[in-house]
């Protein structure tokens, strides 16, 4: 399998920025974008979208509850239950995956988001060194893990 190009990876950084610009009218601070060499430390709320077809792998969005609550409140949502926070992180992962399809092509098949609660860490499942994007928005940290290879 072949790794994504630098241009392919930039689309994910831009997609993260665009998501926050649209939803919050405030761009996040991208604190780092790097190839991870070990387990990534995640946050309490995780959304995972899997890819198949022309690409194999996952996009994982990991955020703390407070960040998700602030995002929901900005969107006029008052239900801040754990279930709704999980739905929100799953929807963010789904949005980022959908944006990737625009660039990586219509042959990219995207799964329904899997939502997980717990901060045990993000396990890379496809590549030895997944691409990680860490960010801060409104003083809250988050991480997006791009664990994808071209078939």
PDB file of C-alpha atoms in Angstrom:
ATOM      1  CA  UNK A   1       0.000   0.000   0.000  1.00  0.00           C
ATOM      2  CA  UNK A   2       1.065   3.550  -0.703  1.00  0.00           C
ATOM      3  CA  UNK A   3       1.050   6.438   1.771  1.00  0.00           C
ATOM      4  CA  UNK A   4      -0.924   9.589   1.197  1.00  0.00           C
ATOM      5  CA  UNK A   5       0.980  12.482  -0.349  1.00  0.00           C
ATOM      6  CA  UNK A   6       1.766  15.705   1.487  1.00  0.00           C
ATOM      7  CA  UNK A   7      -0.952  17.386  -0.607  1.00  0.00           C
ATOM      8  CA  UNK A   8      -3.491  14.724   0.421  1.00  0.00           C
ATOM      9  CA  UNK A   9      -2.629  15.306   4.073  1.00  0.00           C
ATOM     10  CA  UNK A  10      -2.900  19.092   3.727  1.00  0.00           C
ATOM     11  CA  UNK A  11      -6.519  18.635   2.686  1.00  0.00           C
ATOM     12  CA  UNK A  12      -7.274  17.227   6.146  1.00  0.00           C
ATOM     13  CA  UNK A  13      -5.627  20.185   7.901  1.00  0.00           C
ATOM     14  CA  UNK A  14      -7.646  22.559   5.719  1.00  0.00           C
ATOM     15  CA  UNK A  15     -10.805  20.528   6.319  1.00  0.00           C
ATOM     16  CA  UNK A  16     -10.358  20.868  10.101  1.00  0.00           C
ATOM     17  CA  UNK A  17      -9.855  24.620   9.733  1.00  0.00           C
ATOM     18  CA  UNK A  18     -12.892  24.929   7.445  1.00  0.00           C
ATOM     19  CA  UNK A  19     -15.113  22.972   9.845  1.00  0.00           C
ATOM     20  CA  UNK A  20     -14.382  25.358  12.705  1.00  0.00           C
ATOM     21  CA  UNK A  21     -14.634  28.455  10.487  1.00  0.00           C
ATOM     22  CA  UNK A  22     -18.098  27.422   9.319  1.00  0.00           C
ATOM     23  CA  UNK A  23     -19.462  26.209  12.669  1.00  0.00           C
ATOM     24  CA  UNK A  24     -17.852  28.755  15.008  1.00  0.00           C
ATOM     25  CA  UNK A  25     -16.648  31.604  12.790  1.00  0.00           C
ATOM     26  CA  UNK A  26     -13.318  31.171  14.572  1.00  0.00           C
ATOM     27  CA  UNK A  27     -10.410  29.243  13.102  1.00  0.00           C
ATOM     28  CA  UNK A  28      -8.710  26.722  15.393  1.00  0.00           C
ATOM     29  CA  UNK A  29      -5.040  26.966  16.240  1.00  0.00           C
ATOM     30  CA  UNK A  30      -3.306  24.002  14.609  1.00  0.00           C
ATOM     31  CA  UNK A  31      -0.656  23.217  17.206  1.00  0.00           C
ATOM     32  CA  UNK A  32       1.077  20.416  15.277  1.00  0.00           C
ATOM     33  CA  UNK A  33       0.776  18.097  12.308  1.00  0.00           C
ATOM     34  CA  UNK A  34       3.162  15.141  12.377  1.00  0.00           C
ATOM     35  CA  UNK A  35       3.715  11.438  11.826  1.00  0.00           C
ATOM     36  CA  UNK A  36       2.998   9.740  15.145  1.00  0.00           C
ATOM     37  CA  UNK A  37       5.527   7.190  16.358  1.00  0.00           C
ATOM     38  CA  UNK A  38       3.559   5.749  19.243  1.00  0.00           C
ATOM     39  CA  UNK A  39       0.103   5.654  20.719  1.00  0.00           C
ATOM     40  CA  UNK A  40      -1.707   8.966  20.478  1.00  0.00           C
ATOM     41  CA  UNK A  41      -3.319  10.212  23.655  1.00  0.00           C
ATOM     42  CA  UNK A  42      -6.975  10.807  22.987  1.00  0.00           C
ATOM     43  CA  UNK A  43      -9.782  12.603  24.757  1.00  0.00           C
ATOM     44  CA  UNK A  44     -13.070  11.380  26.227  1.00  0.00           C
ATOM     45  CA  UNK A  45     -15.147  11.560  23.015  1.00  0.00           C
ATOM     46  CA  UNK A  46     -14.032   9.823  19.829  1.00  0.00           C
ATOM     47  CA  UNK A  47     -15.579   9.530  16.391  1.00  0.00           C
ATOM     48  CA  UNK A  48     -14.115   7.052  13.888  1.00  0.00           C
ATOM     49  CA  UNK A  49     -14.945   6.837  10.196  1.00  0.00           C
ATOM     50  CA  UNK A  50     -13.464   3.977   8.171  1.00  0.00           C
ATOM     51  CA  UNK A  51     -12.498   4.119   4.495  1.00  0.00           C
ATOM     52  CA  UNK A  52     -12.463   1.358   1.918  1.00  0.00           C
ATOM     53  CA  UNK A  53     -12.283   1.154  -1.848  1.00  0.00           C
ATOM     54  CA  UNK A  54      -9.445   3.215  -3.317  1.00  0.00           C
ATOM     55  CA  UNK A  55      -8.180   3.863   0.234  1.00  0.00           C
ATOM     56  CA  UNK A  56      -8.002   1.782   3.388  1.00  0.00           C
ATOM     57  CA  UNK A  57      -8.021   3.197   6.899  1.00  0.00           C
ATOM     58  CA  UNK A  58      -9.670   5.559   9.342  1.00  0.00           C
ATOM     59  CA  UNK A  59     -10.121   9.155  10.367  1.00  0.00           C
ATOM     60  CA  UNK A  60     -10.390   9.505  14.123  1.00  0.00           C
ATOM     61  CA  UNK A  61     -11.571  12.705  15.813  1.00  0.00           C
ATOM     62  CA  UNK A  62     -10.918  12.899  19.559  1.00  0.00           C
ATOM     63  CA  UNK A  63     -12.234  15.795  21.674  1.00  0.00           C
ATOM     64  CA  UNK A  64     -12.939  16.582  25.320  1.00  0.00           C
ATOM     65  CA  UNK A  65     -16.539  16.975  26.409  1.00  0.00           C
ATOM     66  CA  UNK A  66     -16.182  20.702  27.118  1.00  0.00           C
ATOM     67  CA  UNK A  67     -15.167  21.472  23.525  1.00  0.00           C
ATOM     68  CA  UNK A  68     -18.133  19.494  22.192  1.00  0.00           C
ATOM     69  CA  UNK A  69     -20.512  21.238  24.608  1.00  0.00           C
ATOM     70  CA  UNK A  70     -19.309  24.634  23.412  1.00  0.00           C
ATOM     71  CA  UNK A  71     -19.742  23.591  19.764  1.00  0.00           C
ATOM     72  CA  UNK A  72     -23.281  22.338  20.435  1.00  0.00           C
ATOM     73  CA  UNK A  73     -24.246  25.504  22.316  1.00  0.00           C
ATOM     74  CA  UNK A  74     -22.986  27.642  19.415  1.00  0.00           C
ATOM     75  CA  UNK A  75     -25.307  25.659  17.151  1.00  0.00           C
ATOM     76  CA  UNK A  76     -28.272  26.320  19.430  1.00  0.00           C
ATOM     77  CA  UNK A  77     -28.360  22.811  20.892  1.00  0.00           C
ATOM     78  CA  UNK A  78     -29.263  22.584  24.580  1.00  0.00           C
ATOM     79  CA  UNK A  79     -29.093  18.783  24.996  1.00  0.00           C
ATOM     80  CA  UNK A  80     -25.578  18.291  26.328  1.00  0.00           C
ATOM     81  CA  UNK A  81     -26.005  14.647  27.307  1.00  0.00           C
ATOM     82  CA  UNK A  82     -23.249  12.096  26.758  1.00  0.00           C
ATOM     83  CA  UNK A  83     -25.222  10.590  23.866  1.00  0.00           C
ATOM     84  CA  UNK A  84     -25.493  13.940  22.131  1.00  0.00           C
ATOM     85  CA  UNK A  85     -21.777  14.634  22.656  1.00  0.00           C
ATOM     86  CA  UNK A  86     -20.990  11.269  21.065  1.00  0.00           C
ATOM     87  CA  UNK A  87     -23.310  12.093  18.171  1.00  0.00           C
ATOM     88  CA  UNK A  88     -21.521  15.430  17.718  1.00  0.00           C
ATOM     89  CA  UNK A  89     -18.002  13.949  17.571  1.00  0.00           C
ATOM     90  CA  UNK A  90     -19.252  11.269  15.177  1.00  0.00           C
ATOM     91  CA  UNK A  91     -20.757  13.945  12.939  1.00  0.00           C
ATOM     92  CA  UNK A  92     -17.486  15.913  12.938  1.00  0.00           C
ATOM     93  CA  UNK A  93     -15.585  12.772  11.865  1.00  0.00           C
ATOM     94  CA  UNK A  94     -18.210  12.148   9.180  1.00  0.00           C
ATOM     95  CA  UNK A  95     -17.919  15.738   7.905  1.00  0.00           C
ATOM     96  CA  UNK A  96     -14.115  15.493   7.655  1.00  0.00           C
ATOM     97  CA  UNK A  97     -14.425  12.165   5.823  1.00  0.00           C
ATOM     98  CA  UNK A  98     -16.986  13.638   3.426  1.00  0.00           C
ATOM     99  CA  UNK A  99     -14.652  16.535   2.687  1.00  0.00           C
ATOM    100  CA  UNK A 100     -11.880  14.025   1.950  1.00  0.00           C
ATOM    101  CA  UNK A 101     -14.089  12.309  -0.617  1.00  0.00           C
ATOM    102  CA  UNK A 102     -14.285  15.571  -2.591  1.00  0.00           C
ATOM    103  CA  UNK A 103     -10.510  15.505  -3.072  1.00  0.00           C
ATOM    104  CA  UNK A 104      -9.650  11.798  -2.927  1.00  0.00           C
ATOM    105  CA  UNK A 105     -12.418  10.826  -5.344  1.00  0.00           C
ATOM    106  CA  UNK A 106     -15.878   9.276  -5.463  1.00  0.00           C
ATOM    107  CA  UNK A 107     -14.444   5.730  -5.240  1.00  0.00           C
ATOM    108  CA  UNK A 108     -13.707   6.461  -1.578  1.00  0.00           C
ATOM    109  CA  UNK A 109     -16.223   4.477   0.457  1.00  0.00           C
ATOM    110  CA  UNK A 110     -17.013   5.886   3.903  1.00  0.00           C
ATOM    111  CA  UNK A 111     -18.520   3.991   6.849  1.00  0.00           C
ATOM    112  CA  UNK A 112     -21.101   5.221   9.308  1.00  0.00           C
ATOM    113  CA  UNK A 113     -19.232   6.858  12.229  1.00  0.00           C
ATOM    114  CA  UNK A 114     -18.377   4.710  15.222  1.00  0.00           C
ATOM    115  CA  UNK A 115     -18.584   6.695  18.466  1.00  0.00           C
ATOM    116  CA  UNK A 116     -16.543   5.779  21.517  1.00  0.00           C
ATOM    117  CA  UNK A 117     -16.370   7.235  25.014  1.00  0.00           C
ATOM    118  CA  UNK A 118     -13.115   7.000  26.961  1.00  0.00           C
ATOM    119  CA  UNK A 119      -9.646   8.481  26.864  1.00  0.00           C
ATOM    120  CA  UNK A 120      -7.602   5.284  26.713  1.00  0.00           C
ATOM    121  CA  UNK A 121      -5.807   6.547  23.623  1.00  0.00           C
ATOM    122  CA  UNK A 122      -6.164   6.341  19.888  1.00  0.00           C
ATOM    123  CA  UNK A 123      -4.890   3.128  18.386  1.00  0.00           C
ATOM    124  CA  UNK A 124      -3.624   3.331  14.811  1.00  0.00           C
ATOM    125  CA  UNK A 125      -4.944   0.343  12.908  1.00  0.00           C
ATOM    126  CA  UNK A 126      -3.564   0.621   9.375  1.00  0.00           C
ATOM    127  CA  UNK A 127      -0.233   2.420   9.240  1.00  0.00           C
ATOM    128  CA  UNK A 128       2.778   2.131  11.475  1.00  0.00           C
ATOM    129  CA  UNK A 129       2.944   5.931  11.727  1.00  0.00           C
ATOM    130  CA  UNK A 130      -0.434   7.653  11.268  1.00  0.00           C
ATOM    131  CA  UNK A 131      -0.656  11.367  10.585  1.00  0.00           C
ATOM    132  CA  UNK A 132      -1.812  13.389  13.601  1.00  0.00           C
ATOM    133  CA  UNK A 133      -3.210  16.912  13.695  1.00  0.00           C
ATOM    134  CA  UNK A 134      -3.413  18.509  17.129  1.00  0.00           C
ATOM    135  CA  UNK A 135      -5.350  21.701  17.632  1.00  0.00           C
ATOM    136  CA  UNK A 136      -6.808  24.103  20.149  1.00  0.00           C
ATOM    137  CA  UNK A 137     -10.093  25.908  19.822  1.00  0.00           C
ATOM    138  CA  UNK A 138     -11.332  28.281  22.497  1.00  0.00           C
ATOM    139  CA  UNK A 139      -8.585  26.975  24.845  1.00  0.00           C
ATOM    140  CA  UNK A 140      -9.733  23.363  24.346  1.00  0.00           C
ATOM    141  CA  UNK A 141      -7.421  20.683  22.858  1.00  0.00           C
ATOM    142  CA  UNK A 142      -8.391  18.121  20.224  1.00  0.00           C
ATOM    143  CA  UNK A 143      -6.685  15.639  17.910  1.00  0.00           C
ATOM    144  CA  UNK A 144      -7.509  14.305  14.465  1.00  0.00           C
ATOM    145  CA  UNK A 145      -5.718  11.107  13.427  1.00  0.00           C
ATOM    146  CA  UNK A 146      -5.466  10.298   9.720  1.00  0.00           C
ATOM    147  CA  UNK A 147      -4.649   6.583   9.449  1.00  0.00           C
ATOM    148  CA  UNK A 148      -5.146   5.977   5.710  1.00  0.00           C
ATOM    149  CA  UNK A 149      -3.228   4.315   2.895  1.00  0.00           C
ATOM    150  CA  UNK A 150      -3.898   4.346  -0.826  1.00  0.00           C
ATOM    151  CA  UNK A 151      -4.544   0.834  -2.195  1.00  0.00           C
TER     152      UNK A 151
END
